[in-house]
Amino acid sequence: GENVEQHPSTLSVQEGDSAVIKCTYSDSASNYFPWYKQELGKGPQLIIDIRSNVGEKKDQRIAVTLNKTAKHFSLHITETQPEDSAVYFCAACGSSYKLIFGSGTRLLVRP
Amino acid sequence: GAGVSQSPSNKVTEKGKDVELRCDPISGHTALYWYRQSLGQGLEFLIYFQGNSAPDKSGLPSDRFSAERTGGSVSTLTIQRTQQEDSAVYLCASSLWGDIWPGGGDSPLHFGNGTRLTVT
């Protein structure tokens, strides 16, 4: 089955700097890769996703890149703000309906 | 519109007791999922419903765990004879249809805020 590894587990950046979170997946058949943001006491919220027929997708300050050959995908946050502080999860669609999640990255943006 | 609603938000129970966790999905969503999040860990898949049937129960940790969905809407996750290792946040999610990537449609998962279960 699908396995997703996520790095780093914690990331601390200065406000205004960029943050990058990386994930690798094992199942070459996976074709959908969402990123979720989880704030304290809340459920994960979808922030951006990418499908296997696209190499990069941007939405304002966030972007996701996908390298299918290497089975890597990454989340890039530019001009970080304190409200970006949260836990971020990557996921891969290992079947038509099941998302397999990474272990999460705790991002801290220092003002 | 209303999101996925879970109740209770917190549940403390004694070891050996049974607990029921409830999930109200977004209206019209045919697919419903339960995930478990242990402290500082990722999300572990438990079970997937399409309508009232559960074609994938592969993530349920033991036969003490069961779930049902009625009327294609509300779902209940039941844990019998709770153990301390059951302590976690149980998250429910729903999506418009089961296939997340059915060749192009948008059917992302929407999560509730979870039920934090503590077994003492």
Tab-separated table of C-alpha atoms in Angstrom:
chain	number	residue	atom	x	y	z
A	1	GLY	CA	0.000	0.000	0.000
A	2	GLU	CA	0.860	3.673	-0.161
A	3	ASN	CA	3.327	5.171	2.303
A	4	VAL	CA	3.978	8.907	2.685
A	5	GLU	CA	6.996	10.392	4.431
A	6	GLN	CA	7.096	14.061	5.405
A	7	HIS	CA	10.009	16.300	6.425
A	8	PRO	CA	10.834	18.209	8.490
A	9	SER	CA	8.745	17.395	11.546
A	10	THR	CA	9.224	20.936	12.871
A	11	LEU	CA	10.168	24.140	11.069
A	12	SER	CA	10.803	27.569	12.543
A	13	VAL	CA	11.136	30.598	10.255
A	14	GLN	CA	11.264	34.348	10.645
A	15	GLU	CA	8.211	36.281	9.514
A	16	GLY	CA	8.614	37.190	5.864
A	17	ASP	CA	10.887	34.260	5.064
A	18	SER	CA	9.889	31.262	2.963
A	19	ALA	CA	9.034	27.790	4.270
A	20	VAL	CA	9.348	24.532	2.375
A	21	ILE	CA	7.899	21.175	3.424
A	22	LYS	CA	8.735	18.030	1.487
A	23	CYS	CA	6.983	14.695	1.058
A	24	THR	CA	7.767	11.466	-0.718
A	25	TYR	CA	5.338	8.719	-1.633
A	26	SER	CA	5.795	5.083	-2.521
A	27	ASP	CA	2.932	4.142	-4.869
A	28	SER	CA	3.643	5.271	-8.415
A	29	ALA	CA	-0.082	4.921	-9.183
A	30	SER	CA	-0.980	7.756	-6.780
A	31	ASN	CA	-2.426	10.657	-8.726
A	32	TYR	CA	-3.733	13.255	-6.276
A	33	PHE	CA	-1.712	15.133	-3.643
A	34	PRO	CA	-3.473	17.531	-1.252
A	35	TRP	CA	-2.019	19.627	1.554
A	36	TYR	CA	-3.931	20.292	4.749
A	37	LYS	CA	-3.409	22.894	7.473
A	38	GLN	CA	-4.460	22.053	11.015
A	39	GLU	CA	-4.779	24.724	13.676
A	40	LEU	CA	-4.939	23.876	17.347
A	41	GLY	CA	-8.210	22.223	18.326
A	42	LYS	CA	-9.519	22.117	14.772
A	43	GLY	CA	-9.734	19.584	12.000
A	44	PRO	CA	-7.428	19.721	8.990
A	45	GLN	CA	-8.409	22.167	6.244
A	46	LEU	CA	-7.494	21.729	2.597
A	47	ILE	CA	-5.232	24.572	1.460
A	48	ILE	CA	-4.045	23.409	-1.946
A	49	ASP	CA	-3.908	20.256	-4.012
A	50	ILE	CA	-2.225	19.035	-7.164
A	51	ARG	CA	-3.044	16.282	-9.599
A	52	SER	CA	-0.570	14.064	-11.346
A	53	ASN	CA	-0.976	15.705	-14.750
A	54	VAL	CA	0.320	19.026	-13.378
A	55	GLY	CA	3.849	19.852	-12.232
A	56	GLU	CA	3.174	23.014	-10.243
A	57	LYS	CA	0.238	24.946	-8.845
A	58	LYS	CA	0.128	28.339	-7.135
A	59	ASP	CA	-2.441	30.111	-4.994
A	60	GLN	CA	-1.276	33.497	-3.758
A	61	ARG	CA	1.539	32.840	-1.253
A	62	ILE	CA	1.409	29.059	-1.418
A	63	ALA	CA	2.584	26.735	-4.161
A	64	VAL	CA	2.949	23.019	-4.585
A	65	THR	CA	5.336	21.201	-6.895
A	66	LEU	CA	5.247	17.573	-7.987
A	67	ASN	CA	8.034	15.412	-9.371
A	68	LYS	CA	6.405	12.157	-10.454
A	69	THR	CA	9.648	10.553	-11.528
A	70	ALA	CA	11.200	11.010	-8.114
A	71	LYS	CA	7.868	10.593	-6.310
A	72	HIS	CA	8.387	13.857	-4.444
A	73	PHE	CA	6.044	16.752	-3.820
A	74	SER	CA	6.597	19.939	-1.859
A	75	LEU	CA	4.705	22.832	-0.290
A	76	HIS	CA	6.187	26.306	-0.567
A	77	ILE	CA	4.940	29.208	1.519
A	78	THR	CA	6.393	32.627	0.687
A	79	GLU	CA	6.304	35.812	2.787
A	80	THR	CA	5.291	33.835	5.862
A	81	GLN	CA	3.032	35.464	8.449
A	82	PRO	CA	2.377	34.526	12.082
A	83	GLU	CA	-1.061	33.195	11.113
A	84	ASP	CA	0.682	30.593	8.954
A	85	SER	CA	1.810	28.900	12.174
A	86	ALA	CA	0.062	25.510	12.291
A	87	VAL	CA	0.631	21.833	11.551
A	88	TYR	CA	0.748	20.994	7.858
A	89	PHE	CA	-0.009	17.533	6.444
A	90	CYS	CA	0.688	16.215	2.992
A	91	ALA	CA	-1.274	13.290	1.606
A	92	ALA	CA	-1.360	11.015	-1.396
A	93	CYS	CA	-4.318	9.264	-2.919
A	94	GLY	CA	-3.347	5.612	-2.763
A	95	SER	CA	-6.665	4.438	-4.202
A	96	SER	CA	-9.599	6.205	-5.754
A	97	TYR	CA	-11.008	7.201	-2.367
A	98	LYS	CA	-8.352	6.774	0.334
A	99	LEU	CA	-5.921	9.491	1.377
A	100	ILE	CA	-2.711	8.400	3.088
A	101	PHE	CA	-1.263	11.186	5.208
A	102	GLY	CA	2.260	12.134	6.163
A	103	SER	CA	3.181	12.562	9.810
A	104	GLY	CA	2.872	16.346	9.763
A	105	THR	CA	5.126	19.406	10.021
A	106	ARG	CA	4.731	21.892	12.839
A	107	LEU	CA	5.485	25.327	11.368
A	108	LEU	CA	6.283	28.222	13.659
A	109	VAL	CA	6.559	31.702	12.184
A	110	ARG	CA	8.435	34.027	14.539
A	111	PRO	CA	7.266	37.658	14.463
B	1	GLY	CA	-22.916	26.372	4.643
B	2	ALA	CA	-22.580	24.030	7.599
B	3	GLY	CA	-19.467	21.934	7.767
B	4	VAL	CA	-18.868	18.470	9.185
B	5	SER	CA	-20.098	18.304	12.769
B	6	GLN	CA	-18.743	15.903	15.377
B	7	SER	CA	-19.947	15.228	18.890
B	8	PRO	CA	-18.939	15.193	21.597
B	9	SER	CA	-15.912	17.422	21.165
B	10	ASN	CA	-14.304	15.820	24.212
B	11	LYS	CA	-14.953	12.494	25.870
B	12	VAL	CA	-13.295	11.102	28.989
B	13	THR	CA	-14.100	7.504	29.805
B	14	GLU	CA	-12.852	4.785	32.082
B	15	LYS	CA	-10.983	1.815	30.737
B	16	GLY	CA	-13.389	-0.962	29.817
B	17	LYS	CA	-16.360	1.287	29.058
B	18	ASP	CA	-17.974	1.584	25.634
B	19	VAL	CA	-18.100	4.917	23.790
B	20	GLU	CA	-19.994	6.240	20.788
B	21	LEU	CA	-18.717	9.062	18.622
B	22	ARG	CA	-21.054	10.838	16.221
B	23	CYS	CA	-20.456	12.486	12.856
B	24	ASP	CA	-22.860	14.636	10.833
B	25	PRO	CA	-21.421	15.067	7.337
B	26	ILE	CA	-22.046	17.937	4.970
B	27	SER	CA	-25.516	17.610	3.462
B	28	GLY	CA	-25.425	15.796	0.135
B	29	HIS	CA	-22.001	14.240	0.643
B	30	THR	CA	-22.170	10.559	-0.211
B	31	ALA	CA	-18.756	9.551	1.107
B	32	LEU	CA	-17.777	9.563	4.774
B	33	TYR	CA	-14.454	8.700	6.388
B	34	TRP	CA	-13.161	8.152	9.902
B	35	TYR	CA	-9.528	8.851	10.721
B	36	ARG	CA	-7.641	8.649	14.013
B	37	GLN	CA	-4.951	11.093	15.073
B	38	SER	CA	-2.752	10.094	17.968
B	39	LEU	CA	-0.760	12.743	19.847
B	40	GLY	CA	1.772	14.317	17.529
B	41	GLN	CA	1.075	11.804	14.794
B	42	GLY	CA	-0.422	11.845	11.353
B	43	LEU	CA	-3.897	10.769	10.388
B	44	GLU	CA	-4.573	7.046	10.386
B	45	PHE	CA	-7.368	5.813	8.086
B	46	LEU	CA	-10.037	3.757	9.868
B	47	ILE	CA	-13.062	3.251	7.611
B	48	TYR	CA	-14.749	4.556	4.454
B	49	PHE	CA	-18.491	4.695	3.763
B	50	GLN	CA	-20.123	5.121	0.376
B	51	GLY	CA	-23.748	5.760	1.201
B	52	ASN	CA	-24.662	3.382	4.012
B	53	SER	CA	-22.201	0.648	3.064
B	54	ALA	CA	-18.577	0.388	4.118
B	55	PRO	CA	-16.508	-1.059	1.288
B	56	ASP	CA	-13.276	-0.476	3.205
B	57	LYS	CA	-13.002	-1.251	6.908
B	58	SER	CA	-9.344	-2.172	6.654
B	59	GLY	CA	-8.131	0.488	9.085
B	60	LEU	CA	-10.211	-0.533	12.093
B	61	PRO	CA	-7.577	-1.541	14.695
B	62	SER	CA	-9.502	-4.422	16.270
B	63	ASP	CA	-12.932	-5.993	16.529
B	64	ARG	CA	-13.648	-3.630	19.437
B	65	PHE	CA	-14.116	-0.916	16.820
B	66	SER	CA	-17.225	-0.711	14.661
B	67	ALA	CA	-19.027	1.962	12.685
B	68	GLU	CA	-22.317	2.402	10.988
B	69	ARG	CA	-23.993	4.991	8.814
B	70	THR	CA	-27.726	5.428	8.494
B	71	GLY	CA	-29.831	7.255	5.925
B	72	GLY	CA	-26.712	8.064	3.967
B	73	SER	CA	-25.989	10.739	6.526
B	74	VAL	CA	-25.076	10.421	10.219
B	75	SER	CA	-22.348	7.995	11.209
B	76	THR	CA	-21.470	6.539	14.599
B	77	LEU	CA	-18.092	5.081	15.539
B	78	THR	CA	-18.338	2.720	18.506
B	79	ILE	CA	-15.417	1.540	20.595
B	80	GLN	CA	-16.182	-1.294	22.988
B	81	ARG	CA	-14.213	-2.081	26.128
B	82	THR	CA	-11.981	0.959	25.670
B	83	GLN	CA	-8.261	0.688	26.343
B	84	GLN	CA	-5.772	3.441	27.144
B	85	GLU	CA	-4.188	3.066	23.708
B	86	ASP	CA	-7.527	4.134	22.198
B	87	SER	CA	-6.895	7.668	23.488
B	88	ALA	CA	-6.650	9.913	20.421
B	89	VAL	CA	-8.536	12.471	18.368
B	90	TYR	CA	-11.083	10.806	16.107
B	91	LEU	CA	-11.714	12.796	12.953
B	92	CYS	CA	-14.595	12.436	10.552
B	93	ALA	CA	-14.531	13.712	6.983
B	94	SER	CA	-16.990	13.750	4.128
B	95	SER	CA	-16.734	14.308	0.407
B	96	LEU	CA	-19.233	14.839	-2.364
B	97	TRP	CA	-18.579	11.434	-3.879
B	98	GLY	CA	-16.238	8.608	-3.115
B	99	ASP	CA	-13.699	9.006	-5.859
B	100	ILE	CA	-11.330	11.761	-4.900
B	101	TRP	CA	-9.898	11.776	-8.399
B	102	PRO	CA	-12.647	10.510	-10.696
B	103	GLY	CA	-10.908	11.789	-13.757
B	104	GLY	CA	-11.251	15.448	-12.985
B	105	GLY	CA	-14.062	16.230	-10.601
B	106	ASP	CA	-13.539	18.143	-7.412
B	107	SER	CA	-14.400	16.038	-4.411
B	108	PRO	CA	-11.991	17.007	-1.651
B	109	LEU	CA	-12.284	15.767	1.903
B	110	HIS	CA	-13.805	18.171	4.437
B	111	PHE	CA	-12.932	17.382	8.048
B	112	GLY	CA	-14.791	18.017	11.276
B	113	ASN	CA	-13.012	19.320	14.371
B	114	GLY	CA	-12.781	15.856	15.867
B	115	THR	CA	-13.616	14.157	19.137
B	116	ARG	CA	-10.793	14.017	21.653
B	117	LEU	CA	-11.103	10.692	23.467
B	118	THR	CA	-9.266	10.137	26.728
B	119	VAL	CA	-9.355	6.710	28.344
B	120	THR	CA	-8.320	6.760	32.011
